[in-house]
PDB file of C-alpha atoms in Angstrom:
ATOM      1  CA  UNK A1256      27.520   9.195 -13.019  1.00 89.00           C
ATOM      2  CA  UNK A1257      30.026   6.496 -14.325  1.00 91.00           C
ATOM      3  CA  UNK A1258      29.314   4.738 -10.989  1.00 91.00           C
ATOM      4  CA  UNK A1259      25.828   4.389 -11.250  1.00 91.00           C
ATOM      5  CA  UNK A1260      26.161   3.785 -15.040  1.00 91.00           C
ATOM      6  CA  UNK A1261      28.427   0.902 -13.937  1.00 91.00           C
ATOM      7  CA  UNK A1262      26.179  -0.218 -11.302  1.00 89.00           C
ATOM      8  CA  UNK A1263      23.145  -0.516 -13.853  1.00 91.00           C
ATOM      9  CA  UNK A1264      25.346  -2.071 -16.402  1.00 91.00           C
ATOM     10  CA  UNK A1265      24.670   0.767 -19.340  1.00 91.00           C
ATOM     11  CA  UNK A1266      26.435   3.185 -20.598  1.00 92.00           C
ATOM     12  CA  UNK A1267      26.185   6.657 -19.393  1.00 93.00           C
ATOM     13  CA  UNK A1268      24.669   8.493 -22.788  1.00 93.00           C
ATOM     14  CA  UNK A1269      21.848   5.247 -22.470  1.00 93.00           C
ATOM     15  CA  UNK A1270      21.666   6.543 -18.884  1.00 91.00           C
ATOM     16  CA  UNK A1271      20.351  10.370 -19.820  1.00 93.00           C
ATOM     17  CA  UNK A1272      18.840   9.008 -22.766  1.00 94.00           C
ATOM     18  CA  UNK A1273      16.099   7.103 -20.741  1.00 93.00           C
ATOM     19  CA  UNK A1274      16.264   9.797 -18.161  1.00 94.00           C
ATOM     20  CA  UNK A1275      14.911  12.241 -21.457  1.00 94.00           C
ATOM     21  CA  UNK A1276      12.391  10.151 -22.259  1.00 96.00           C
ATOM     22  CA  UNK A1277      11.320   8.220 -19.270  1.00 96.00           C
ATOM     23  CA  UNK A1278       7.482   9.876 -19.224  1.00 96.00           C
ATOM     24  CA  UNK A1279       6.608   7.829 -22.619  1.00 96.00           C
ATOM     25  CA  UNK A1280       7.571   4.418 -21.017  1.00 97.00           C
ATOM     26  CA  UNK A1281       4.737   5.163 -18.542  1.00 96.00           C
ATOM     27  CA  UNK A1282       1.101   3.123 -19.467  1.00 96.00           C
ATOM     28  CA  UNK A1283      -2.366   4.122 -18.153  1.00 95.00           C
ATOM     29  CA  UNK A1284      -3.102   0.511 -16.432  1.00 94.00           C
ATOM     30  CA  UNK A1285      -6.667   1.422 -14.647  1.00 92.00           C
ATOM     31  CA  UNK A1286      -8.432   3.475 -13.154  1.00 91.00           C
ATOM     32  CA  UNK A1287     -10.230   3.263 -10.237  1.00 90.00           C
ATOM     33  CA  UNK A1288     -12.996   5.717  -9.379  1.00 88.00           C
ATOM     34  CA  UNK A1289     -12.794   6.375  -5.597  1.00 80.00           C
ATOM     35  CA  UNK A1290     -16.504   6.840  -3.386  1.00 78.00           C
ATOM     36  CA  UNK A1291     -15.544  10.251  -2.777  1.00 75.00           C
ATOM     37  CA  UNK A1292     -15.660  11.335  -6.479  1.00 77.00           C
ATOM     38  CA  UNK A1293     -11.808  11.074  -7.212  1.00 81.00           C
ATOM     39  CA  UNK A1294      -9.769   8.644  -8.819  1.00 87.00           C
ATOM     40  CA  UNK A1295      -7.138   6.649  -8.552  1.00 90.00           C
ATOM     41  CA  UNK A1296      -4.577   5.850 -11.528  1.00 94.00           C
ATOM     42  CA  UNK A1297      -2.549   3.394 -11.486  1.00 96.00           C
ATOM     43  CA  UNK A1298       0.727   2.566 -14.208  1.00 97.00           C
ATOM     44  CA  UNK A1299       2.489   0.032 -15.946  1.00 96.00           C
ATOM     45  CA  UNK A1300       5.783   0.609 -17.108  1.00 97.00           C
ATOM     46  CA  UNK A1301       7.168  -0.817 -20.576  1.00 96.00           C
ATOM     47  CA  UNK A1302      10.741  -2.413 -20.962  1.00 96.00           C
ATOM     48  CA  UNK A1303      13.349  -1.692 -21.152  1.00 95.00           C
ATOM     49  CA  UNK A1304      13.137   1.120 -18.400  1.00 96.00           C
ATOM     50  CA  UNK A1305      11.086  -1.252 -16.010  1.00 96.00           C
ATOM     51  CA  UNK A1306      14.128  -3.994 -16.336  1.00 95.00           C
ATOM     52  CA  UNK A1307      16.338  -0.740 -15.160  1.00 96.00           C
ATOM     53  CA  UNK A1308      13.670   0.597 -12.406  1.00 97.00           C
ATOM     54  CA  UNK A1309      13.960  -3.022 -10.824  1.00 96.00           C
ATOM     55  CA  UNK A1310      17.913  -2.647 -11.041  1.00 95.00           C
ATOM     56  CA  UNK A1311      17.260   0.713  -8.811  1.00 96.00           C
ATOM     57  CA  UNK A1312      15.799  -1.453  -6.691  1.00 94.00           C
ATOM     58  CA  UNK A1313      18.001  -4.076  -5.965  1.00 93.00           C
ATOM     59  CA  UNK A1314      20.936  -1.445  -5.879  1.00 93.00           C
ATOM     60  CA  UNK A1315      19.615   0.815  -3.191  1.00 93.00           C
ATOM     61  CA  UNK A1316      15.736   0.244  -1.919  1.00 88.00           C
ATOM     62  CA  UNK A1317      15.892  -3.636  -1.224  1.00 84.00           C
ATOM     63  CA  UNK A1318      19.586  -2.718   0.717  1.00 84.00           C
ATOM     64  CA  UNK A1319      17.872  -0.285   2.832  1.00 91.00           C
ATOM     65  CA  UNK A1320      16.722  -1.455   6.206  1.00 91.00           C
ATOM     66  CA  UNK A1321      13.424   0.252   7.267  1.00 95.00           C
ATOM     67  CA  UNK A1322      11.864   0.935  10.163  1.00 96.00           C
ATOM     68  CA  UNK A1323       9.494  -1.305  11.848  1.00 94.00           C
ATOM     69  CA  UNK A1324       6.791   1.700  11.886  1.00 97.00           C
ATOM     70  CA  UNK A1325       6.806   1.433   7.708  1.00 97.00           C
ATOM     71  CA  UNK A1326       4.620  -1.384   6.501  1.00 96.00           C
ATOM     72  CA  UNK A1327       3.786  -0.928   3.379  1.00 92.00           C
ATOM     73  CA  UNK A1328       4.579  -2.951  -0.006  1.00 87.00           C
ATOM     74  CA  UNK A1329       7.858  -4.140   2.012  1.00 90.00           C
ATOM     75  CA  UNK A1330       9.008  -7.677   2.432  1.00 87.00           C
ATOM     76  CA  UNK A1331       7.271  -9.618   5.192  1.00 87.00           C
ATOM     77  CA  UNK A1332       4.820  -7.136   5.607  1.00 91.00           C
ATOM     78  CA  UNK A1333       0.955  -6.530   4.375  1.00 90.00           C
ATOM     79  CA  UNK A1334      -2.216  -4.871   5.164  1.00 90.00           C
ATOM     80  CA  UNK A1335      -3.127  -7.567   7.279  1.00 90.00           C
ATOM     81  CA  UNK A1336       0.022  -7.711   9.498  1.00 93.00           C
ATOM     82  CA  UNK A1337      -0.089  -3.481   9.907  1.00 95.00           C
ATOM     83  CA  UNK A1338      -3.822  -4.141  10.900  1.00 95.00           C
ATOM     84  CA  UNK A1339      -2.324  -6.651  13.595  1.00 95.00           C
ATOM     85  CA  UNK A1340      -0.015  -4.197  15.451  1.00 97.00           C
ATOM     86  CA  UNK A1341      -3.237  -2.141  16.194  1.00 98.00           C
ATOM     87  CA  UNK A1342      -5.836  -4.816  17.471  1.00 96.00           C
ATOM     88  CA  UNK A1343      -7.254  -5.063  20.891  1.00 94.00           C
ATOM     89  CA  UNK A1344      -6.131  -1.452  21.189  1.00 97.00           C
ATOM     90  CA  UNK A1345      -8.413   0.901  23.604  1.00 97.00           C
ATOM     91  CA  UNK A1346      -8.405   4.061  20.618  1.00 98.00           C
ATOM     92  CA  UNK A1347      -7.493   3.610  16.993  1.00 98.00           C
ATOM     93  CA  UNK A1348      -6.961   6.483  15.027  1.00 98.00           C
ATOM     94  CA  UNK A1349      -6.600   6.486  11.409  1.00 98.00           C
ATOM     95  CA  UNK A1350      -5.337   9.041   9.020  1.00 97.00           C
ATOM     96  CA  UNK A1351      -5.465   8.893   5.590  1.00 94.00           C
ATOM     97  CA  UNK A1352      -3.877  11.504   3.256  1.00 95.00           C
ATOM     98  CA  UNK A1353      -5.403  12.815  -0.220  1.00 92.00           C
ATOM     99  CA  UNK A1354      -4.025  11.578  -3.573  1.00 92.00           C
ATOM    100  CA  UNK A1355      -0.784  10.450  -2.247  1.00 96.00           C
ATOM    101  CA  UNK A1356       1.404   9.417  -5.031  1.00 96.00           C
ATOM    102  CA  UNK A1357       1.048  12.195  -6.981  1.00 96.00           C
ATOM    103  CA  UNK A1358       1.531  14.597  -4.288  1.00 96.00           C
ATOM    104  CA  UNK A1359       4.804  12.748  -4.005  1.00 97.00           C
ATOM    105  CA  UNK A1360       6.647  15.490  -6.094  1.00 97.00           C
ATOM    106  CA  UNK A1361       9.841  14.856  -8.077  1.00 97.00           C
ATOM    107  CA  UNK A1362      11.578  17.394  -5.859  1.00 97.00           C
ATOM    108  CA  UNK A1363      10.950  15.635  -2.888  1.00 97.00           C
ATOM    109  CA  UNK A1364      11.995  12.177  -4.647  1.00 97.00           C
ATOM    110  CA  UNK A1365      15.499  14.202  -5.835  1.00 97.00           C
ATOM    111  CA  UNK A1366      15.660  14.985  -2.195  1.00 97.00           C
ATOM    112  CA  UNK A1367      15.611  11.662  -0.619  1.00 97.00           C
ATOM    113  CA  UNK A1368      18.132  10.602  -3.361  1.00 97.00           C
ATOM    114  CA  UNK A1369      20.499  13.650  -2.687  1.00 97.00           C
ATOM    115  CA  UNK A1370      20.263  13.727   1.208  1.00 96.00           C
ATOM    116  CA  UNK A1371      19.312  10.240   2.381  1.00 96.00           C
ATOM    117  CA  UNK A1372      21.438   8.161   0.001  1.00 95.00           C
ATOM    118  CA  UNK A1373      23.741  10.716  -0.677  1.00 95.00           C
ATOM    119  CA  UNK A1374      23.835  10.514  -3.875  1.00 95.00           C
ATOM    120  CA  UNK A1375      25.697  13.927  -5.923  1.00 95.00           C
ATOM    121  CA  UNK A1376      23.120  16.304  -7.231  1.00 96.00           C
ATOM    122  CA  UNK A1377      23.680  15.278 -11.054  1.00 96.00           C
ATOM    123  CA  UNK A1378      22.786  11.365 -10.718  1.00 96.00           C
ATOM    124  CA  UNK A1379      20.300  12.411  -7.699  1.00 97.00           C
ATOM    125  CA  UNK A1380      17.955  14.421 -10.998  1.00 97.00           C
ATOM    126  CA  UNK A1381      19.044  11.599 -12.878  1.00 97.00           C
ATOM    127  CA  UNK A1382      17.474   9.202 -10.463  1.00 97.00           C
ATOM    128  CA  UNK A1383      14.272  11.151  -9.875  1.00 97.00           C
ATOM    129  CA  UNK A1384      13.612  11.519 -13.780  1.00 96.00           C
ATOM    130  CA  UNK A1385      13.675   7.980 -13.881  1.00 96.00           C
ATOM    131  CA  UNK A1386      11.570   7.029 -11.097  1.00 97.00           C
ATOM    132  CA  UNK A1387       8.812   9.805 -11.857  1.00 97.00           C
ATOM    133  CA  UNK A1388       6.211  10.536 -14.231  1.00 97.00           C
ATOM    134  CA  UNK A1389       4.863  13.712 -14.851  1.00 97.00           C
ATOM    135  CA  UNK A1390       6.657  15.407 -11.861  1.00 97.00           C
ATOM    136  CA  UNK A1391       5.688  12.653  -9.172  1.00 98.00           C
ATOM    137  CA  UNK A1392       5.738   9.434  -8.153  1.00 97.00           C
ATOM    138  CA  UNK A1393       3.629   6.928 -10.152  1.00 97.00           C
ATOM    139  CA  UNK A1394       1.384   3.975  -8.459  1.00 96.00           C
ATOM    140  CA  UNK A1395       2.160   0.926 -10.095  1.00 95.00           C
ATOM    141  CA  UNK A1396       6.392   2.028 -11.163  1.00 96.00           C
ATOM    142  CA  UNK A1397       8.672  -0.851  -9.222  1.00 95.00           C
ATOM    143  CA  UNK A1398      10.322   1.845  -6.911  1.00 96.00           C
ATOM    144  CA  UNK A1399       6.982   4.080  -6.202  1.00 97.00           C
ATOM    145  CA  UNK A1400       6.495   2.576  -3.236  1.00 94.00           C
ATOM    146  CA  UNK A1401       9.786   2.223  -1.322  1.00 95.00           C
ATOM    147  CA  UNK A1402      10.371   5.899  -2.545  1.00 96.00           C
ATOM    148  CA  UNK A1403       6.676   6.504  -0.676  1.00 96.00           C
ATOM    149  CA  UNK A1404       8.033   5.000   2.072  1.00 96.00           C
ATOM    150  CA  UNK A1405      11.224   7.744   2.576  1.00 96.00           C
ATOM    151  CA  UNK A1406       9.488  10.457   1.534  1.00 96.00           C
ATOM    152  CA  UNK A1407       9.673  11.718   5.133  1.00 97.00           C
ATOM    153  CA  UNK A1408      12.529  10.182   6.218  1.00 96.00           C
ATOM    154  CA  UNK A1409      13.802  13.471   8.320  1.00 95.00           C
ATOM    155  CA  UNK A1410      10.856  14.067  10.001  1.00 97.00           C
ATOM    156  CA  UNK A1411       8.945  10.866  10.693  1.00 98.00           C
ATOM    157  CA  UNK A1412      11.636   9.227  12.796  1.00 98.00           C
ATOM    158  CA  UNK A1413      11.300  12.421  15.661  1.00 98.00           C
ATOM    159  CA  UNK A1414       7.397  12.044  15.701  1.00 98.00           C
ATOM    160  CA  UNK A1415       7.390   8.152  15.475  1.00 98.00           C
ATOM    161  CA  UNK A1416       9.685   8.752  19.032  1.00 98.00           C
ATOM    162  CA  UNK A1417       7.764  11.218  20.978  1.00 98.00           C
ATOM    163  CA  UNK A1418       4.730   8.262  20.079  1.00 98.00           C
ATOM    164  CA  UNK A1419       6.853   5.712  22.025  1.00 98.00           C
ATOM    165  CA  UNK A1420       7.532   8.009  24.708  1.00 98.00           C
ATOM    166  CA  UNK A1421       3.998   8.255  25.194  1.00 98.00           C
ATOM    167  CA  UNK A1422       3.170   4.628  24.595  1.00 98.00           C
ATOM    168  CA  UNK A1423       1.321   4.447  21.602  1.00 98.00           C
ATOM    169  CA  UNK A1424       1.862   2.370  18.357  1.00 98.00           C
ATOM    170  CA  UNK A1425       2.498   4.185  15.041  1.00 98.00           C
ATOM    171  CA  UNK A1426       2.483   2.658  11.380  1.00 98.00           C
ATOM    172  CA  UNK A1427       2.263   3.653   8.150  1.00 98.00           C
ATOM    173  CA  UNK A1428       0.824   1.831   5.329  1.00 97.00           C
ATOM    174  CA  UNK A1429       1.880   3.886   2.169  1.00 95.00           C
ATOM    175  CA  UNK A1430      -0.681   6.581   2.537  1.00 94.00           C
ATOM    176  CA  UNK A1431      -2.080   5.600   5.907  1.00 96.00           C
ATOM    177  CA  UNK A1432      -1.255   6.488   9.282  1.00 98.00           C
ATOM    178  CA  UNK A1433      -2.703   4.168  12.168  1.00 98.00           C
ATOM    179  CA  UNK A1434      -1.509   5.549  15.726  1.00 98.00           C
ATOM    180  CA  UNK A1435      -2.953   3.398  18.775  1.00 98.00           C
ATOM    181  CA  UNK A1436      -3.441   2.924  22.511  1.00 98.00           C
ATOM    182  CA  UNK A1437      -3.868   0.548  24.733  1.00 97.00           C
ATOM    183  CA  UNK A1438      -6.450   2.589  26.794  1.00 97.00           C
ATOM    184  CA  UNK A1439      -9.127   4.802  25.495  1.00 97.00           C
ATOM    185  CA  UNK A1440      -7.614   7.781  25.053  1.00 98.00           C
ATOM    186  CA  UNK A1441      -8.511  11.506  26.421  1.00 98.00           C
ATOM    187  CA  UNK A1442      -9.595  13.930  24.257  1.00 97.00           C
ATOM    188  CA  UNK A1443      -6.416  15.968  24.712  1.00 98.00           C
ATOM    189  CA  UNK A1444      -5.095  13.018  24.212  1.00 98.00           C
ATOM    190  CA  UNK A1445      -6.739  12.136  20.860  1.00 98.00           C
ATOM    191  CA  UNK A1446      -6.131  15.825  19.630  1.00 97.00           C
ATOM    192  CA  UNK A1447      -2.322  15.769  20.198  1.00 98.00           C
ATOM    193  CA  UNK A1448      -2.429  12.553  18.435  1.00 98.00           C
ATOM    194  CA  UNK A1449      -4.056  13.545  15.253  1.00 98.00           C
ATOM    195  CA  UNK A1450      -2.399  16.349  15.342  1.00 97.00           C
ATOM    196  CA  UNK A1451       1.067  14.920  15.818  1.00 98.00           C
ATOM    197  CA  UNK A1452       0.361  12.533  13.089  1.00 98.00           C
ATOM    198  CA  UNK A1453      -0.535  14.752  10.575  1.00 97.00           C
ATOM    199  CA  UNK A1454       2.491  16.624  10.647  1.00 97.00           C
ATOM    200  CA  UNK A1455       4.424  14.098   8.609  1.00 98.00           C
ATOM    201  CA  UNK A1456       2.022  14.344   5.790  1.00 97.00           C
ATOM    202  CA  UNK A1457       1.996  18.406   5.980  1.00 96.00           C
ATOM    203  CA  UNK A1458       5.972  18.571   6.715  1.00 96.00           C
ATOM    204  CA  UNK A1459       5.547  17.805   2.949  1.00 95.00           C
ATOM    205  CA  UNK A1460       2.794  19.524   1.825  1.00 95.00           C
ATOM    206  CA  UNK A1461       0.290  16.760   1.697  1.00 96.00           C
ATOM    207  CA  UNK A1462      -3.219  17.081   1.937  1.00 94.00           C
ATOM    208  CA  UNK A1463      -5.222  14.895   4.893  1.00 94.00           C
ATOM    209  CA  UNK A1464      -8.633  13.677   3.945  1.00 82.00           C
ATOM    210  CA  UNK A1465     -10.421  15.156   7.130  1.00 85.00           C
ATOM    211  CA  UNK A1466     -13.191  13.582   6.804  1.00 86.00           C
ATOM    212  CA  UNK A1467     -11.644  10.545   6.542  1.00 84.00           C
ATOM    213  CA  UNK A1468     -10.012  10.541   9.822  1.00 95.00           C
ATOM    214  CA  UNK A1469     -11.508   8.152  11.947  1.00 96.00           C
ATOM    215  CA  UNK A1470     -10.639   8.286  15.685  1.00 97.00           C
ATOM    216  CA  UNK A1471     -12.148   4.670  17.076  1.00 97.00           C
ATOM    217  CA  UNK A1472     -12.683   3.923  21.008  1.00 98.00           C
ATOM    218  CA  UNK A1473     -12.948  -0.107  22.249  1.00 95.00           C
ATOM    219  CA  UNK A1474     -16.476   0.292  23.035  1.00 93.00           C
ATOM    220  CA  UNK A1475     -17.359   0.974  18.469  1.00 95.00           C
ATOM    221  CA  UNK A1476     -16.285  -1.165  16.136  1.00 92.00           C
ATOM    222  CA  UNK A1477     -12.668  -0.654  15.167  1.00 95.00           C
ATOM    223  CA  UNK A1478     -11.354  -0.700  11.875  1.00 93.00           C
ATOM    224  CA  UNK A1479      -8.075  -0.775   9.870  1.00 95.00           C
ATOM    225  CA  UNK A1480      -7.594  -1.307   6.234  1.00 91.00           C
ATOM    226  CA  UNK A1481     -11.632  -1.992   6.526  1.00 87.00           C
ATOM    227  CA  UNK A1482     -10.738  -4.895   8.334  1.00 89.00           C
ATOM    228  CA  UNK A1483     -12.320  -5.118  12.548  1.00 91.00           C
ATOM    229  CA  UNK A1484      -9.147  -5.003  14.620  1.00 94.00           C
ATOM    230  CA  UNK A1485     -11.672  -5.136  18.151  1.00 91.00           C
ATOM    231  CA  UNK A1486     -11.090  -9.129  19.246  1.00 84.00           C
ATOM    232  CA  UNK A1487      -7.581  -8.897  19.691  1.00 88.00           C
ATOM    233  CA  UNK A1488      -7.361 -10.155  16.130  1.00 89.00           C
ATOM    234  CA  UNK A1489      -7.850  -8.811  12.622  1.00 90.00           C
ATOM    235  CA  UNK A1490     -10.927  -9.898  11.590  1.00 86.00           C
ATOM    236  CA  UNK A1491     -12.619 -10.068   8.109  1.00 80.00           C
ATOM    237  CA  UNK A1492     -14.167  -7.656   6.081  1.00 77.00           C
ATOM    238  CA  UNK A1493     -18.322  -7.694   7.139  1.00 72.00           C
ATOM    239  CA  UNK A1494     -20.392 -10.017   5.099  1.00 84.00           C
ATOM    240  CA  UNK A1495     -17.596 -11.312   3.197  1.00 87.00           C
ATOM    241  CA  UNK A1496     -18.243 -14.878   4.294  1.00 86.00           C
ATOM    242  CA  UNK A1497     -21.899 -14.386   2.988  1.00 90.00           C
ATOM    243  CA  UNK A1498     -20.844 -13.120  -0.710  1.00 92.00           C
ATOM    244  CA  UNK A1499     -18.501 -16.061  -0.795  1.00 94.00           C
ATOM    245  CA  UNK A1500     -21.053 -18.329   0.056  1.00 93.00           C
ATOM    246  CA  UNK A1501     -23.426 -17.370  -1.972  1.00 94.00           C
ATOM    247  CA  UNK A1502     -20.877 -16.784  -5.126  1.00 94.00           C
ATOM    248  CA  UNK A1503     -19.840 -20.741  -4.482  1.00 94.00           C
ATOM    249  CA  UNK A1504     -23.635 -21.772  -4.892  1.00 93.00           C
ATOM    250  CA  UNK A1505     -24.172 -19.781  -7.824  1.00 91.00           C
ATOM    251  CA  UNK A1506     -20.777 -21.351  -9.236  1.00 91.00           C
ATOM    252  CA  UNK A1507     -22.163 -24.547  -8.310  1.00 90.00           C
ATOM    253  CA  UNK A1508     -25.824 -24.601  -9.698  1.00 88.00           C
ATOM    254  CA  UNK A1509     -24.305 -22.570 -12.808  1.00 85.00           C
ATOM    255  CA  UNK A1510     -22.225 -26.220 -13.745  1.00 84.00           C
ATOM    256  CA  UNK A1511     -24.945 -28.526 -12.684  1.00 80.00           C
ATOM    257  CA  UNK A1512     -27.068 -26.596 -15.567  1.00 78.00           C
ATOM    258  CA  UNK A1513     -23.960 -27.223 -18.202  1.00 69.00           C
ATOM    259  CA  UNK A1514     -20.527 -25.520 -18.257  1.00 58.00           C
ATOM    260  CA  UNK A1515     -21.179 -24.236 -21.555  1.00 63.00           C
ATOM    261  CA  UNK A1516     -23.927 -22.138 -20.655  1.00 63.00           C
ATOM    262  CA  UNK A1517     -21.106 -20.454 -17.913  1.00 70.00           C
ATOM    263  CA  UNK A1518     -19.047 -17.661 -19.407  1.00 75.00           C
ATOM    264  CA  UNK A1519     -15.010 -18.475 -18.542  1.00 82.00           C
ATOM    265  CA  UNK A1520     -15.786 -21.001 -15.639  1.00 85.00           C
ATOM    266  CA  UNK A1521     -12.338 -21.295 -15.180  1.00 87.00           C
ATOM    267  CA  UNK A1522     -11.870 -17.662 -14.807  1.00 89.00           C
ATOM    268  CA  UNK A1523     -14.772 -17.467 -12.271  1.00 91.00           C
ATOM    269  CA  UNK A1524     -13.291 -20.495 -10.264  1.00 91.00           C
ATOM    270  CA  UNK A1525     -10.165 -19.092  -9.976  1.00 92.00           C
ATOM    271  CA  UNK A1526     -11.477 -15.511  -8.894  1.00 92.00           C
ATOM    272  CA  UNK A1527     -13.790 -17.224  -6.542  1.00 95.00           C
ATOM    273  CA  UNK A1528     -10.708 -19.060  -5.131  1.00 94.00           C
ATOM    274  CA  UNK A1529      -8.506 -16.799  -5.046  1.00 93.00           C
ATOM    275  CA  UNK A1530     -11.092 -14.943  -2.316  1.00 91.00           C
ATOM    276  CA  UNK A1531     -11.672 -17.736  -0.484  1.00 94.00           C
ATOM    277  CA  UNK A1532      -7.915 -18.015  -0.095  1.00 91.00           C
ATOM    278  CA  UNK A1533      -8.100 -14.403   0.841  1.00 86.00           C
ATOM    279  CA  UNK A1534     -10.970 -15.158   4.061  1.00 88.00           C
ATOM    280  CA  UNK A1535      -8.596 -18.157   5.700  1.00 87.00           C
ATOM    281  CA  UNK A1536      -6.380 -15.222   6.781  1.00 82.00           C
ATOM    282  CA  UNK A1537      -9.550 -14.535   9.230  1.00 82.00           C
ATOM    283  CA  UNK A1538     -11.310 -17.692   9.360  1.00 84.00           C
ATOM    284  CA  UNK A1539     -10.140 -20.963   8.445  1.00 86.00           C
ATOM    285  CA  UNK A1540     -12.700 -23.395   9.160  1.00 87.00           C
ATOM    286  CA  UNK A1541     -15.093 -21.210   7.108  1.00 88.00           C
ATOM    287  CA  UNK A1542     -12.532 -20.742   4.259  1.00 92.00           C
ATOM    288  CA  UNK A1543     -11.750 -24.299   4.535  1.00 93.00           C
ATOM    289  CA  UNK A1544     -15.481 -25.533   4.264  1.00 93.00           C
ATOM    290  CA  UNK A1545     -16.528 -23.170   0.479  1.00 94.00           C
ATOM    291  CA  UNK A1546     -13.026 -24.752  -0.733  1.00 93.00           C
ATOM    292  CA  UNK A1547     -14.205 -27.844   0.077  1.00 94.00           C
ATOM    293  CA  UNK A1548     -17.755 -27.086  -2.120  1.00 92.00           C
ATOM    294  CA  UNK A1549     -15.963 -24.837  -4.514  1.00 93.00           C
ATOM    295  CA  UNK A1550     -13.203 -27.299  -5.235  1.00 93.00           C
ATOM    296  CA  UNK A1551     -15.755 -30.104  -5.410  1.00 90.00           C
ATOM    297  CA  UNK A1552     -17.973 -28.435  -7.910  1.00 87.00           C
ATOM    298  CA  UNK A1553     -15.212 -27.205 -10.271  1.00 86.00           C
ATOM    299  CA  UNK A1554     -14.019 -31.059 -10.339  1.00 84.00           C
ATOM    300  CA  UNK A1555     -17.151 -32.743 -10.951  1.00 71.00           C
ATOM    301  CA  UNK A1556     -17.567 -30.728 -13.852  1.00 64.00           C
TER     302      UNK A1556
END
């Protein structure tokens, strides 16, 4: 314990003080109600504890080299580059599992702190106090996410391997499985698959959204992260262009009749940006073109 007090640069009683009281640090930042009738909550946490939650992370998570399968909220990766590794494929199959952080239980957090950084079992509770709310990992917490990421670090490695054998590409995103193959698949084939990938969720007791298990041939339109992943390319959400478009010439006409008849045109300019910067990961000359108009309006104001 002296080590890791050391390491954080506090003293050990400030140590099990914020380990005591590390739930009321933890802020309700939104919610987000989900299609399927559930919802999503996601945290902020207040200083000081989020100053030391960062100092976990530069200790141990952003020393740990992971695998190329994990893709998720780790440096030089994103949705769009996990959506890469699975395009032009001849099946997709995506699994998604049910209300994933807090399924992410603070025994299974004291577990990866215990057996995969070896930590003694006294700083390992320590640890998982800190990085948990309410018994489970929180979505928004600065070490949720890398802790996602080992959750199954003693099992995922074995099935990620008999998937290379076989010739398929695995990655998880957080939450989502995508497995892959360059021909369309049997279904055997497919069955093993799904069935193979689900085990890392249920080796902890996670819940898979069945119905949201999509299993995706070449010849329909494939999709990862929402995104088509059919041409060999990840391609933008459908219709996205069109709502930019059309949010650019409403941006447009709204300052030609007077900016102060516009509520927070600034606001609105830099939203509207900010997802046109978002489209030139899929197409640039179209992204390039409403900049152009957007960028034009906004400075002929």
């Amino acid at each position: 314990m002296n080590a890791l007090a050391g390491l954080l640069d506090m003293s050990v009683p400030k140590l099990y003080e914020f380990s005591e009281s590390s739930d009321t640090y933890y802020l309700l930042h939104e919610k987000i109600d989900k299609p399927d009738g559930t919802s999503r909550y996601i945290y902020n946490v207040r200083e000081p504890l989020k100053a030391v939650l960062r100092r976990v992370n530069a200790i141990f998570a952003h020393r740990c080299q992971f695998p190329d399968y994990l893709t998720g909220s780790l440096p030089g990766w994103s949705y769009v580059k996990n959506a890469e590794l699975h395009t032009g494929q001849g099946t997709v199959i995506a699994i998604d599992a049910t209300n994933f952080f807090p399924s992410v239980k603070q025994s299974m957090v004291e577990e990866v702190w215990r057996q995969f950084y070896g930590c003694d079992e006294t700083v390992s509770i320590l640890l998982a106090d800190l990085c948990c709310y309410q018994g489970a990992l929180a979505q928004g917490s600065p070490p949720s996410s890398y802790l996602a990421n080992l959750a199954f670090w003693n099992i995922e490695p074995l099935i990620v391997g008999e998937f290379k054998k076989r010739g398929y590409v695995y990655s998880r995103y957080v939450d989502d499985i995508i497995v892959s193959h360059s021909r369309r698949l049997t279904r055997p084939e497919k069955s093993w698959a799904i069935c193979s990938a689900k085990k890392v969720f249920l080796s902890r007791d996670l819940k898979v959204k069945a119905r949201k298990t999509k299993v995706m041939d070449r010849n329909v339109r494939q999709e990862v992260h929402k995104r088509s992943v059919n041409a060999g390319r990840v391609c933008a959400p459908r219709n996205l262009k069109n709502q930019l478009r059309a949010e650019v010439n409403r941006f447009s006409e709204g300052l030609k009749s007077g900016p102060r008849n516009m509520t927070q045109p600034d606001q609105q300019y830099a939203k509207i940006r900010s997802r046109i910067l978002h489209l030139k990961q899929f197409n640039r000359s179209a992204a390039e073109k409403l900049l152009d108009k957007l960028e034009s309006a906004y400075s002929g104001r």
